[in-house]
XYZ file of C-alpha atoms in Angstrom:
746
model
C 0.000 0.000 0.000
C 2.901 2.303 0.777
C 4.126 1.943 -2.779
C 0.704 2.826 -4.114
C 0.420 5.859 -1.900
C 3.940 6.995 -2.790
C 3.067 6.772 -6.446
C 0.139 9.129 -5.884
C 1.459 11.634 -3.266
C 4.627 13.304 -2.341
C 6.240 11.813 0.759
C 5.400 14.717 2.984
C 1.751 14.658 1.908
C 1.585 10.845 2.369
C 2.829 11.055 5.975
C 0.469 13.864 6.726
C -2.552 11.927 5.318
C -1.740 8.749 7.169
C -1.061 10.577 10.427
C -4.574 11.956 10.265
C -5.988 8.400 9.862
C -7.503 6.751 12.894
C -9.682 3.726 13.502
C -12.663 5.760 12.300
C -11.135 7.194 9.156
C -13.397 7.544 6.155
C -12.661 7.576 2.482
C -14.183 11.038 2.070
C -11.734 12.556 4.559
C -8.773 10.964 2.836
C -10.090 12.019 -0.541
C -10.122 15.596 0.736
C -6.314 15.418 1.207
C -5.760 14.470 -2.397
C -5.021 17.205 -4.876
C -7.921 17.763 -7.229
C -5.709 17.179 -10.206
C -4.836 13.705 -8.901
C -8.321 12.610 -7.785
C -8.924 10.564 -10.943
C -5.766 8.513 -10.315
C -6.645 7.505 -6.753
C -10.232 6.141 -6.933
C -9.091 2.982 -5.295
C -7.821 4.789 -2.269
C -11.210 4.610 -0.535
C -11.269 0.843 -0.891
C -7.712 0.516 0.306
C -8.465 2.527 3.381
C -11.246 0.093 4.315
C -8.660 -2.539 5.106
C -8.446 -3.456 8.796
C -6.170 -1.696 11.229
C -5.094 -2.719 14.676
C -5.628 -0.607 17.743
C -2.045 0.585 17.441
C -2.588 3.112 14.736
C 0.190 3.927 12.306
C 2.195 6.693 13.874
C 4.760 7.618 11.304
C 5.687 7.127 7.698
C 8.091 4.218 8.249
C 5.671 2.296 10.425
C 2.882 2.744 7.909
C 5.007 1.583 5.026
C 6.186 -1.392 6.977
C 2.634 -2.347 7.990
C 1.225 -2.305 4.418
C 4.248 -3.881 2.865
C 3.883 -6.920 5.086
C 0.117 -7.395 4.299
C -2.624 -8.526 6.670
C -2.634 -11.648 8.683
C -5.645 -13.503 10.126
C -4.915 -12.448 13.696
C -6.189 -8.938 13.006
C -9.605 -8.860 14.745
C -10.851 -5.273 14.260
C -12.105 -3.587 11.101
C -13.228 -0.148 10.017
C -14.931 0.718 6.750
C -15.914 3.921 5.006
C -16.982 4.073 1.345
C -18.334 6.962 -0.648
C -20.133 6.113 -3.894
C -17.933 3.076 -4.368
C -18.764 0.341 -6.855
C -20.520 -2.502 -5.076
C -18.363 -5.119 -6.791
C -15.221 -3.452 -5.404
C -16.868 -3.454 -1.976
C -17.523 -7.188 -2.254
C -13.944 -7.849 -3.350
C -12.639 -5.859 -0.375
C -14.745 -7.886 2.058
C -13.565 -11.089 0.360
C -9.953 -10.086 0.880
C -10.483 -9.022 4.476
C -12.348 -12.163 5.493
C -10.117 -14.367 3.375
C -13.211 -16.043 1.823
C -13.916 -16.461 -1.904
C -17.053 -14.647 -3.022
C -18.797 -15.193 -6.371
C -20.644 -12.143 -7.715
C -23.734 -12.560 -9.892
C -23.608 -10.533 -13.138
C -26.829 -8.822 -12.096
C -25.103 -7.238 -9.060
C -24.492 -3.570 -9.964
C -24.582 -0.189 -8.282
C -22.732 2.184 -5.945
C -22.700 2.156 -2.186
C -21.954 4.635 0.597
C -20.924 3.320 4.019
C -19.541 5.136 7.084
C -18.419 3.110 10.089
C -16.938 5.253 12.908
C -16.381 2.433 15.389
C -14.112 -0.559 15.216
C -15.892 -3.817 14.192
C -14.980 -7.383 14.991
C -15.192 -10.086 12.326
C -18.826 -10.982 13.070
C -19.901 -7.310 13.083
C -17.951 -6.717 9.918
C -19.724 -9.607 8.159
C -23.078 -8.393 9.463
C -22.278 -4.937 8.054
C -21.546 -6.624 4.743
C -24.957 -8.404 4.773
C -26.776 -5.217 5.772
C -25.225 -3.249 2.925
C -26.254 -5.943 0.470
C -29.779 -6.051 1.912
C -30.212 -2.262 1.550
C -29.309 -2.490 -2.126
C -31.476 -5.581 -2.836
C -28.831 -8.283 -2.780
C -28.081 -11.270 -0.553
C -25.055 -13.396 0.296
C -25.670 -17.161 0.125
C -23.182 -19.555 1.705
C -22.518 -22.769 -0.230
C -21.666 -26.159 1.220
C -17.927 -25.727 0.488
C -17.668 -22.436 2.407
C -17.900 -20.078 -0.578
C -20.253 -17.094 -0.755
C -22.532 -16.068 -3.625
C -23.858 -12.532 -3.972
C -27.132 -12.672 -5.905
C -30.324 -10.563 -6.162
C -32.904 -10.938 -3.393
C -35.538 -12.423 -5.693
C -33.278 -15.379 -6.499
C -32.171 -15.995 -2.906
C -35.271 -17.865 -1.676
C -34.830 -20.557 -4.343
C -31.145 -21.025 -3.527
C -29.520 -23.281 -0.932
C -30.237 -21.067 2.054
C -30.194 -22.531 5.598
C -33.340 -24.360 6.803
C -34.388 -23.976 10.433
C -37.289 -25.524 12.352
C -39.089 -25.057 15.628
C -41.129 -22.345 17.249
C -38.159 -19.979 17.792
C -35.266 -18.973 15.564
C -32.763 -18.252 18.392
C -29.184 -19.152 17.546
C -30.201 -21.162 14.472
C -29.414 -18.073 12.369
C -25.616 -17.877 12.519
C -25.088 -14.424 10.974
C -27.909 -12.315 12.332
C -30.897 -10.425 11.136
C -30.027 -9.981 7.443
C -29.283 -13.635 6.683
C -31.629 -15.381 4.208
C -33.191 -18.502 5.809
C -36.139 -20.883 5.343
C -38.147 -21.490 8.496
C -40.494 -24.473 9.015
C -42.881 -23.114 11.645
C -45.511 -25.418 13.263
C -48.944 -23.993 14.176
C -51.055 -25.695 16.819
C -54.474 -24.079 17.065
C -55.151 -21.975 13.969
C -55.638 -23.424 10.445
C -52.642 -22.416 8.341
C -54.802 -22.098 5.199
C -56.515 -19.108 6.861
C -53.313 -17.661 8.316
C -51.202 -17.884 5.178
C -52.945 -15.114 3.106
C -52.554 -12.651 6.006
C -48.840 -13.345 6.462
C -48.087 -12.851 2.769
C -48.842 -9.164 3.257
C -45.952 -8.924 5.768
C -43.194 -10.155 3.451
C -41.494 -8.300 0.590
C -40.753 -9.614 -2.865
C -37.678 -11.500 -1.637
C -39.661 -13.596 0.859
C -42.447 -16.158 0.593
C -45.088 -17.830 2.776
C -46.286 -21.354 1.942
C -48.563 -23.575 4.048
C -48.923 -27.363 4.224
C -52.455 -28.203 5.315
C -52.108 -31.881 6.370
C -49.401 -31.072 8.970
C -50.681 -27.518 9.693
C -47.230 -25.958 9.233
C -45.953 -22.743 7.615
C -42.850 -22.592 5.415
C -41.375 -19.067 5.575
C -38.512 -17.783 3.432
C -36.796 -14.392 3.805
C -34.414 -12.435 6.019
C -34.125 -13.679 9.587
C -35.211 -10.390 11.179
C -38.431 -10.227 9.181
C -39.168 -13.911 9.805
C -38.765 -13.355 13.552
C -41.396 -10.601 13.335
C -43.767 -12.860 11.363
C -43.202 -15.752 13.786
C -44.119 -13.494 16.697
C -47.369 -12.606 14.928
C -48.089 -16.308 14.367
C -47.413 -17.148 18.024
C -49.826 -14.498 19.269
C -52.550 -15.469 16.803
C -52.044 -19.147 17.598
C -52.297 -18.471 21.312
C -55.571 -16.627 20.765
C -56.932 -19.620 18.824
C -56.726 -22.096 21.713
C -60.112 -23.756 22.163
C -61.564 -25.353 25.240
C -63.631 -28.497 24.700
C -66.335 -29.816 26.987
C -68.867 -32.652 26.704
C -72.313 -32.117 28.199
C -74.585 -35.101 28.880
C -78.227 -34.280 28.105
C -80.915 -35.883 30.257
C -84.130 -34.654 28.715
C -83.439 -32.624 25.556
C -82.471 -34.047 22.176
C -78.811 -33.642 21.191
C -79.526 -32.803 17.549
C -82.170 -30.250 18.503
C -79.807 -28.672 21.026
C -77.100 -28.431 18.361
C -79.498 -26.611 16.038
C -80.459 -24.115 18.753
C -76.856 -23.359 19.789
C -75.713 -22.819 16.216
C -78.665 -20.499 15.603
C -77.865 -18.451 18.725
C -74.061 -18.233 18.530
C -73.178 -18.924 14.876
C -76.312 -18.016 12.939
C -76.611 -15.802 9.881
C -75.501 -12.241 10.548
C -73.538 -13.285 13.631
C -69.925 -12.069 13.749
C -68.196 -13.554 16.786
C -65.336 -11.581 18.309
C -62.972 -14.552 18.183
C -63.047 -17.831 16.358
C -66.552 -19.233 15.714
C -67.708 -21.890 18.177
C -68.026 -25.556 17.220
C -71.052 -27.606 18.278
C -71.327 -31.347 17.555
C -74.090 -33.676 18.709
C -73.587 -37.359 19.520
C -77.011 -38.891 18.990
C -75.969 -42.360 20.099
C -75.257 -41.191 23.675
C -77.406 -38.013 23.555
C -74.384 -35.805 24.284
C -73.417 -32.360 23.020
C -69.756 -31.444 22.394
C -68.853 -27.750 22.762
C -65.613 -26.116 21.564
C -64.916 -22.378 22.000
C -62.897 -19.939 24.053
C -63.356 -20.071 27.798
C -65.907 -17.254 28.200
C -68.069 -18.297 25.276
C -67.891 -21.937 26.380
C -69.253 -21.030 29.818
C -72.162 -19.108 28.296
C -73.013 -21.978 25.931
C -72.849 -24.557 28.708
C -75.077 -22.435 30.949
C -77.677 -22.165 28.183
C -77.565 -25.937 27.567
C -78.139 -26.742 31.250
C -81.058 -24.322 31.427
C -82.727 -25.837 28.384
C -82.066 -29.445 29.463
C -84.818 -29.353 32.056
C -87.393 -32.063 32.662
C -90.619 -31.355 30.842
C -94.086 -31.804 32.192
C -94.666 -34.390 29.486
C -91.927 -36.988 29.129
C -92.632 -37.715 25.465
C -93.452 -36.193 22.112
C -95.211 -37.458 19.010
C -93.759 -37.788 15.531
C -95.328 -39.127 12.353
C -92.901 -40.842 9.961
C -94.127 -41.279 6.391
C -92.230 -44.208 4.917
C -91.079 -44.026 1.319
C -89.863 -47.578 0.694
C -90.280 -49.785 3.774
C -93.569 -51.310 4.886
C -94.910 -49.802 8.097
C -96.122 -53.102 9.543
C -92.718 -54.756 9.067
C -90.817 -51.767 10.451
C -93.006 -51.657 13.560
C -91.683 -55.056 14.662
C -88.113 -53.787 14.450
C -88.891 -50.600 16.373
C -90.609 -52.584 19.115
C -87.374 -54.496 19.659
C -85.366 -51.260 19.718
C -87.797 -49.736 22.210
C -87.546 -52.691 24.583
C -83.760 -52.505 24.501
C -83.805 -48.753 25.203
C -86.241 -49.265 28.079
C -83.982 -51.821 29.717
C -80.962 -49.530 29.335
C -82.851 -46.543 30.755
C -83.887 -48.542 33.823
C -80.254 -49.480 34.409
C -79.087 -45.868 34.043
C -79.392 -43.147 36.648
C -81.522 -40.828 34.518
C -84.753 -41.992 36.060
C -86.657 -41.022 32.911
C -89.736 -42.959 31.970
C -89.225 -45.528 29.230
C -92.845 -45.721 28.000
C -93.333 -45.505 24.249
C -95.990 -46.218 21.662
C -95.790 -47.175 17.982
C -98.921 -47.235 15.815
C -99.269 -48.117 12.127
C -101.409 -46.159 9.666
C -101.763 -48.495 6.706
C -103.553 -46.054 4.398
C -100.556 -43.707 4.272
C -97.901 -46.292 5.161
C -96.884 -44.185 8.154
C -95.707 -44.781 11.714
C -96.973 -42.729 14.645
C -94.317 -42.820 17.383
C -94.665 -41.450 20.902
C -91.504 -41.521 23.047
C -89.170 -39.371 25.082
C -86.593 -37.342 23.113
C -83.600 -39.660 23.368
C -85.697 -42.705 22.498
C -87.370 -40.765 19.694
C -83.968 -39.854 18.294
C -82.822 -43.483 18.363
C -85.999 -44.650 16.599
C -85.684 -41.875 14.035
C -82.139 -42.998 13.269
C -83.316 -46.607 12.807
C -86.147 -45.506 10.502
C -83.819 -43.401 8.350
C -81.410 -46.299 7.930
C -84.074 -48.882 7.100
C -86.409 -46.764 4.958
C -84.149 -46.774 1.925
C -84.620 -47.762 -1.659
C -83.696 -51.394 -2.031
C -81.946 -52.686 -5.091
C -83.700 -55.097 -7.445
C -82.444 -58.193 -9.202
C -83.409 -59.364 -12.682
C -82.940 -63.145 -12.867
C -82.889 -64.616 -16.384
C -82.989 -68.407 -16.743
C -82.165 -70.377 -19.886
C -83.475 -73.958 -20.022
C -82.252 -76.097 -22.895
C -83.423 -79.708 -23.409
C -82.558 -81.846 -26.427
C -83.929 -85.420 -26.624
C -83.708 -88.180 -29.300
C -85.606 -91.504 -29.083
C -85.869 -94.585 -31.311
C -87.831 -97.770 -30.735
C -89.127 -100.945 -32.476
C -91.750 -103.554 -31.525
C -92.517 -106.991 -33.093
C -95.215 -109.319 -31.704
C -96.857 -112.586 -32.892
C -99.983 -114.029 -31.154
C -102.304 -117.074 -31.727
C -105.825 -117.998 -30.584
C -108.591 -120.439 -31.579
C -112.091 -119.342 -32.422
C -113.795 -120.166 -29.134
C -110.874 -118.823 -27.082
C -110.086 -122.014 -25.287
C -106.450 -121.941 -26.500
C -104.331 -118.923 -27.257
C -100.836 -117.390 -27.141
C -100.934 -113.684 -26.323
C -98.573 -111.099 -24.720
C -99.487 -108.129 -22.517
C -96.262 -106.135 -22.469
C -97.842 -102.748 -23.043
C -96.451 -102.354 -26.534
C -98.934 -104.627 -28.372
C -102.696 -105.252 -28.188
C -103.676 -108.681 -26.777
C -105.330 -110.901 -29.406
C -107.993 -111.991 -26.961
C -109.247 -108.405 -26.597
C -109.591 -108.086 -30.353
C -111.383 -111.458 -30.734
C -113.792 -110.607 -27.917
C -114.597 -107.288 -29.605
C -115.232 -109.068 -32.885
C -117.555 -111.539 -31.135
C -119.598 -108.756 -29.566
C -119.761 -106.927 -32.884
C -121.544 -109.896 -34.501
C -125.376 -109.489 -34.580
C -128.088 -112.139 -33.939
C -130.525 -113.103 -36.599
C -134.193 -112.717 -35.768
C -136.742 -115.596 -35.319
C -140.528 -116.307 -35.556
C -142.269 -118.322 -32.799
C -145.806 -119.783 -33.304
C -147.710 -121.232 -30.336
C -151.257 -121.431 -28.977
C -151.151 -117.848 -27.903
C -150.184 -116.622 -31.278
C -147.153 -115.810 -33.373
C -144.118 -113.970 -31.926
C -141.611 -112.398 -34.289
C -138.120 -111.512 -32.898
C -136.251 -109.004 -35.137
C -132.527 -109.164 -35.946
C -130.208 -107.793 -33.225
C -127.205 -105.575 -34.198
C -123.786 -106.220 -32.637
C -121.929 -103.923 -30.153
C -118.753 -102.397 -31.668
C -117.639 -100.648 -28.499
C -115.170 -103.267 -27.320
C -113.812 -103.778 -30.823
C -113.300 -100.046 -31.331
C -111.480 -99.755 -28.004
C -109.213 -102.666 -28.883
C -108.392 -101.379 -32.366
C -107.665 -97.886 -30.966
C -104.745 -99.384 -29.085
C -103.126 -100.741 -32.227
C -99.979 -98.799 -33.201
C -98.143 -99.483 -36.431
C -99.148 -102.428 -38.607
C -101.350 -105.377 -37.569
C -101.911 -108.451 -39.780
C -104.243 -111.376 -38.988
C -104.376 -114.785 -40.649
C -107.247 -117.236 -40.037
C -106.996 -120.907 -40.820
C -109.743 -123.179 -39.577
C -110.458 -122.395 -35.960
C -107.118 -120.638 -35.423
C -106.269 -116.971 -35.928
C -102.754 -115.489 -35.969
C -102.070 -111.762 -35.273
C -98.779 -110.062 -36.253
C -98.038 -106.536 -34.976
C -94.962 -104.415 -35.965
C -94.141 -100.761 -35.258
C -91.072 -98.513 -35.348
C -90.951 -95.192 -33.467
C -88.613 -92.210 -33.673
C -88.867 -88.970 -31.654
C -86.860 -85.759 -31.414
C -87.390 -82.751 -29.171
C -85.588 -79.442 -28.713
C -86.893 -77.227 -25.926
C -85.577 -73.733 -25.260
C -87.208 -71.701 -22.501
C -85.946 -68.349 -21.218
C -88.051 -67.270 -18.251
C -87.041 -64.029 -16.495
C -88.067 -62.682 -13.145
C -87.626 -59.285 -11.438
C -87.763 -59.027 -7.664
C -86.518 -56.925 -4.756
C -83.485 -57.782 -2.703
C -84.270 -60.562 -0.178
C -87.803 -61.010 -1.583
C -88.978 -64.387 -2.896
C -90.562 -64.410 -6.355
C -92.080 -67.234 -8.400
C -92.879 -67.729 -12.057
C -94.894 -70.462 -13.811
C -95.878 -71.015 -17.420
C -97.848 -74.193 -18.109
C -101.141 -76.035 -17.622
C -103.108 -77.640 -14.858
C -103.671 -81.338 -15.618
C -106.415 -83.191 -13.688
C -105.344 -86.446 -12.034
C -107.528 -89.020 -10.320
C -106.704 -89.373 -6.642
C -109.617 -91.525 -5.419
C -112.999 -93.045 -6.405
C -115.885 -95.120 -5.081
C -117.585 -97.604 -7.469
C -121.317 -97.451 -8.060
C -122.076 -101.074 -7.121
C -123.391 -101.229 -3.584
C -123.074 -97.453 -3.164
C -125.909 -95.014 -3.643
C -123.476 -92.057 -3.959
C -120.497 -92.957 -6.171
C -117.825 -90.230 -6.549
C -114.311 -89.496 -7.826
C -111.710 -87.126 -6.321
C -109.533 -85.205 -8.747
C -106.442 -83.122 -8.068
C -105.033 -80.679 -10.577
C -101.278 -80.743 -11.056
C -99.337 -77.789 -12.445
C -97.267 -78.848 -15.439
C -94.845 -76.531 -17.270
C -91.927 -74.292 -16.384
C -91.609 -73.079 -12.786
C -89.024 -70.720 -11.343
C -88.811 -69.655 -7.698
C -85.910 -67.429 -6.675
C -84.827 -65.414 -3.614
C -81.880 -63.048 -4.321
C -79.590 -61.539 -1.703
C -77.182 -58.781 -2.786
C -73.763 -59.027 -1.118
C -70.625 -56.898 -1.207
C -68.802 -56.491 -4.487
C -71.966 -56.735 -6.646
C -72.260 -60.442 -5.877
C -75.709 -62.019 -5.638
C -76.595 -65.073 -3.601
C -79.493 -66.898 -5.286
C -81.713 -69.487 -3.647
C -83.297 -71.161 -6.679
C -85.914 -73.808 -7.303
C -86.263 -74.611 -11.000
C -88.691 -77.199 -12.389
C -89.589 -78.325 -15.912
C -92.400 -80.876 -16.169
C -94.725 -82.255 -18.876
C -97.208 -85.058 -19.506
C -95.682 -88.287 -20.747
C -98.928 -90.074 -21.541
C -101.632 -92.243 -20.071
C -101.399 -95.666 -18.517
C -104.196 -98.082 -17.574
C -104.131 -96.492 -14.138
C -103.655 -92.748 -14.749
C -101.519 -90.035 -16.375
C -97.733 -90.089 -16.081
C -95.533 -86.987 -15.817
C -91.875 -86.273 -16.452
C -90.200 -83.770 -14.097
C -86.747 -82.161 -14.064
C -86.175 -80.163 -10.899
C -83.213 -78.234 -9.465
C -83.074 -76.702 -5.975
C -79.833 -75.017 -4.974
C -78.103 -71.862 -3.701
C -75.337 -70.209 -5.715
C -73.195 -67.046 -5.547
C -72.983 -65.176 -8.857
C -71.582 -61.786 -9.812
C -74.009 -59.448 -11.498
C -74.078 -59.901 -15.275
C -72.334 -63.302 -15.195
C -73.930 -66.499 -16.509
C -73.630 -69.676 -14.474
C -74.887 -73.223 -15.080
C -76.784 -74.476 -12.041
C -77.716 -77.964 -13.236
C -77.507 -80.432 -16.063
C -78.600 -83.931 -17.058
C -77.065 -86.201 -19.680
C -79.298 -89.293 -19.904
C -78.956 -92.198 -22.357
C -81.477 -94.993 -21.755
C -81.606 -98.304 -23.653
C -84.523 -100.655 -22.932
C -85.068 -104.140 -24.447
C -88.100 -106.227 -23.495
C -88.792 -109.855 -24.635
C -91.946 -111.878 -23.845
C -91.899 -115.462 -25.148
C -93.223 -118.993 -24.800
C -90.761 -121.161 -22.906
C -88.628 -123.441 -25.088
C -90.459 -122.523 -28.259
C -89.361 -118.926 -28.064
C -85.710 -119.980 -27.931
C -85.772 -121.847 -31.261
C -83.567 -120.032 -33.808
C -85.528 -118.125 -36.461
C -88.797 -119.958 -35.742
C -88.675 -118.702 -32.188
C -89.853 -115.242 -33.376
C -93.291 -116.799 -33.911
C -93.543 -117.539 -30.197
C -92.354 -114.274 -28.658
C -92.911 -110.503 -28.549
C -89.882 -108.186 -28.674
C -89.694 -104.479 -27.887
C -86.481 -102.306 -28.024
C -86.167 -98.603 -27.182
C -83.297 -96.112 -26.940
C -83.735 -92.588 -25.538
C -81.010 -89.901 -25.203
C -81.658 -86.662 -23.289
C -79.477 -83.585 -22.703
C -80.747 -80.967 -20.237
C -78.957 -77.778 -19.098
C -80.153 -74.902 -16.893
C -78.326 -71.543 -17.009
C -78.864 -68.483 -14.819
C -77.831 -64.823 -15.104
C -78.653 -62.236 -12.401
C -78.469 -58.475 -12.989
C -78.542 -55.943 -10.133
C -80.740 -52.902 -10.816
C -80.008 -49.988 -8.500
C -81.533 -47.040 -10.396
C -84.270 -46.142 -12.839
C -81.822 -45.722 -15.699
C -80.775 -49.375 -15.646
C -84.401 -50.469 -15.227
C -85.514 -48.428 -18.244
C -82.652 -49.799 -20.340
C -83.499 -53.451 -19.595
C -87.256 -52.944 -19.985
C -86.787 -51.000 -23.211
C -84.616 -53.749 -24.673
C -87.203 -56.460 -24.028
C -90.010 -54.163 -25.201
C -88.259 -53.549 -28.523
C -87.582 -57.285 -28.922
C -91.283 -58.141 -28.665
C -92.253 -55.261 -30.938
C -89.750 -56.403 -33.592
C -91.277 -59.891 -33.460
C -94.778 -58.462 -33.912
C -93.659 -56.253 -36.804
C -92.210 -59.317 -38.517
C -95.526 -61.173 -38.123
C -97.388 -58.120 -39.436
C -95.163 -58.051 -42.523
C -95.922 -61.736 -43.181
C -99.665 -61.104 -42.900
C -102.483 -63.497 -41.960
C -103.142 -66.448 -44.231
C -106.494 -66.285 -46.049
C -107.190 -62.922 -44.333
C -105.307 -60.310 -46.352
C -107.376 -57.384 -45.089
C -106.542 -57.855 -41.415
C -103.477 -56.696 -39.511
C -101.897 -58.317 -36.494
C -101.652 -56.209 -33.308
C -98.324 -54.384 -32.733
C -96.993 -52.664 -29.616
C -96.734 -48.868 -29.936
C -93.252 -47.439 -30.499
C -91.461 -46.065 -27.456
C -90.910 -42.304 -27.506
C -87.380 -41.124 -28.218
C -85.520 -38.710 -25.974
C -86.223 -35.807 -28.350
C -89.927 -36.636 -28.499
C -90.024 -36.880 -24.718
C -88.388 -33.451 -24.371
C -90.725 -31.949 -26.979
C -93.738 -33.310 -25.147
C -92.428 -32.022 -21.834
C -91.785 -28.599 -23.375
C -95.296 -28.555 -24.854
C -96.830 -29.335 -21.460
C -94.745 -26.625 -19.808
C -95.825 -24.112 -22.477
C -99.461 -25.034 -21.942
C -99.117 -24.611 -18.170
C -97.339 -21.285 -18.657
C -100.012 -20.051 -21.062
C -102.748 -21.182 -18.707
C -101.142 -19.410 -15.730
C -100.663 -16.255 -17.835
C -104.307 -16.393 -18.899
C -105.428 -16.830 -15.296
C -103.273 -13.907 -14.141
C -104.640 -11.732 -16.966
C -108.200 -12.645 -16.054
C -107.567 -11.722 -12.422
C -105.992 -8.427 -13.463
C -108.945 -7.599 -15.734
C -111.336 -8.459 -12.929
C -109.454 -6.187 -10.501
C -109.415 -3.346 -13.032
C -113.128 -3.765 -13.674
C -113.845 -3.708 -9.948
C -111.701 -0.602 -9.473
C -113.465 1.111 -12.386
C -116.849 0.280 -10.921
C -115.798 1.696 -7.548
C -114.549 4.907 -9.160
C -117.748 5.244 -11.124
C -119.890 4.708 -8.045
C -117.823 7.251 -6.118
C -118.308 9.825 -8.885
C -122.078 9.416 -8.807
C -122.083 9.921 -5.086
């Protein structure tokens, strides 16, 4: 430094300038010693004079030169600075040299500074002075992890790696004082940070920020430590004022929900502006308790009002009428009776001493319940009614029954009998007609020739008698296939042969809609009469027969239960029956029946039963020994063979219907299916009746047609109301005119 000074001043002037320097020297005073003609050459002198000096001030020229020639060591602990319109970058470089710390300067850092420090500063005070100067001019010093400093604009500081502190107080967590840039995570206990955050943003400048995190109720503050301390003090005072006191009040006579409504109307109603935070009132209907939360004074007033209102009434009960929307009143009454008995037993065990009498009446015409009970019991019953009187889901159950059957059979029979029936060979196996029955019918069908008898009394003429063909007709009606008879002498041979083949393909798709947990049944078929008992006419003056009618067809009985996850438990009874035919005793039926419980997801198809049946029957009736003779043995036996193959499957698909939209979609689909079938039949026409049309379902209205119709009805109602209003106005005007006219005559 001595060399620099000597290059600017003459030796005598240099000693004089330095001798005037003290620990509080300023650059302006030194600049005053410089000749005006040399001022341009010594602009750096102000910065050089800001270098630290010890308490032993330079006393003479040699000491000064020696001090500056040797430089500055780290043991120098006192600093003094004075700058007059110096470039801020030079100021930063001077501080960097004095503190022996590298400092990086942002290109945006520009400007001039003026600083006067009259007292000696230690290293910490010197650094704080450095931060304060930067803060005044809109800059900040950010310390990096490797000990370097960055001087950047304030607006960029909050997004840099500034220190992060936590807790309710800053304290010593800020190492360099009030002007250091920090981020503070500040917890808030009693006030919602989402309401506090907009207010605090008005207390920070452009270099700071306030962010809140709602789940943890914390504030994240960024800015200079001094300003954050001020904001934190504001938060602490507001948070202290937001402390709530909570108290639970047990009600003995009043209803908790009704008490909540009254308290909110009194203390937090419309137009009410409480001095502090608004009170909180919550009712616990299960225990008939009221929970109060407010500041201490308001809490005492609310509690006093609750205790005054919770007084025993002259009448221990009140009456409510509940109009049910979905549930049946008679069924719900049974449930409420059980709830009432339980509440009565609990009230007797408690110390309330309140009467437990109650009454529940059903009004079937309006499907309503009339309940009389004390308030807490009334509240419990009201809660039960609200939970049970809900719209129940419905289940559409669609069944698919498929049955395919093939049958083939053959019958060959040979029978013999003589004319008078004393010897015969016949078979009664059910597949052929006995020869004796045919011969007896032929005998009865033969008539008797008439005769003439002459005796003493006169002549008697007996006419010819016709035969009775009833037995013969009944016997021939049983013949199936071909029947050949050969008569030789007194013997008659009867040969019967028939081949049968049958095929059937049955597809039935019954569907059934029912409520959840409600049994529903479906049957499509006939009622066939069957004989169950009779009394013959011989020896009985009152013969009779008892007949029972049996339902034959397709039956479906189902009880759905909707479970979690759109699964449906189905209790199903499915039956398919028909008439096989008649036997000598009565009618025979074939029945396929399934009874089971399954769990199916809505919209899925499941097979609940199936039958694969292949039946081969071979029947042989023969004469012993003779029927075993090869080839000729066929003349002494009756053979019947039959093969039947059946394949039956039953499928089921449930669909849960929870709203009207799904119901309308399913109903509309089936409606359009039937209408399409009818339109197809109408296009085909009626045979031999070309001028007649088959009936067809009307087309469903589209959404646009529905809206147009609704708009038309609304327009008609609007026009009608306008017409009515106009008529009333005309009537009023006519009345007013009549009054004025009468007044004028008077």
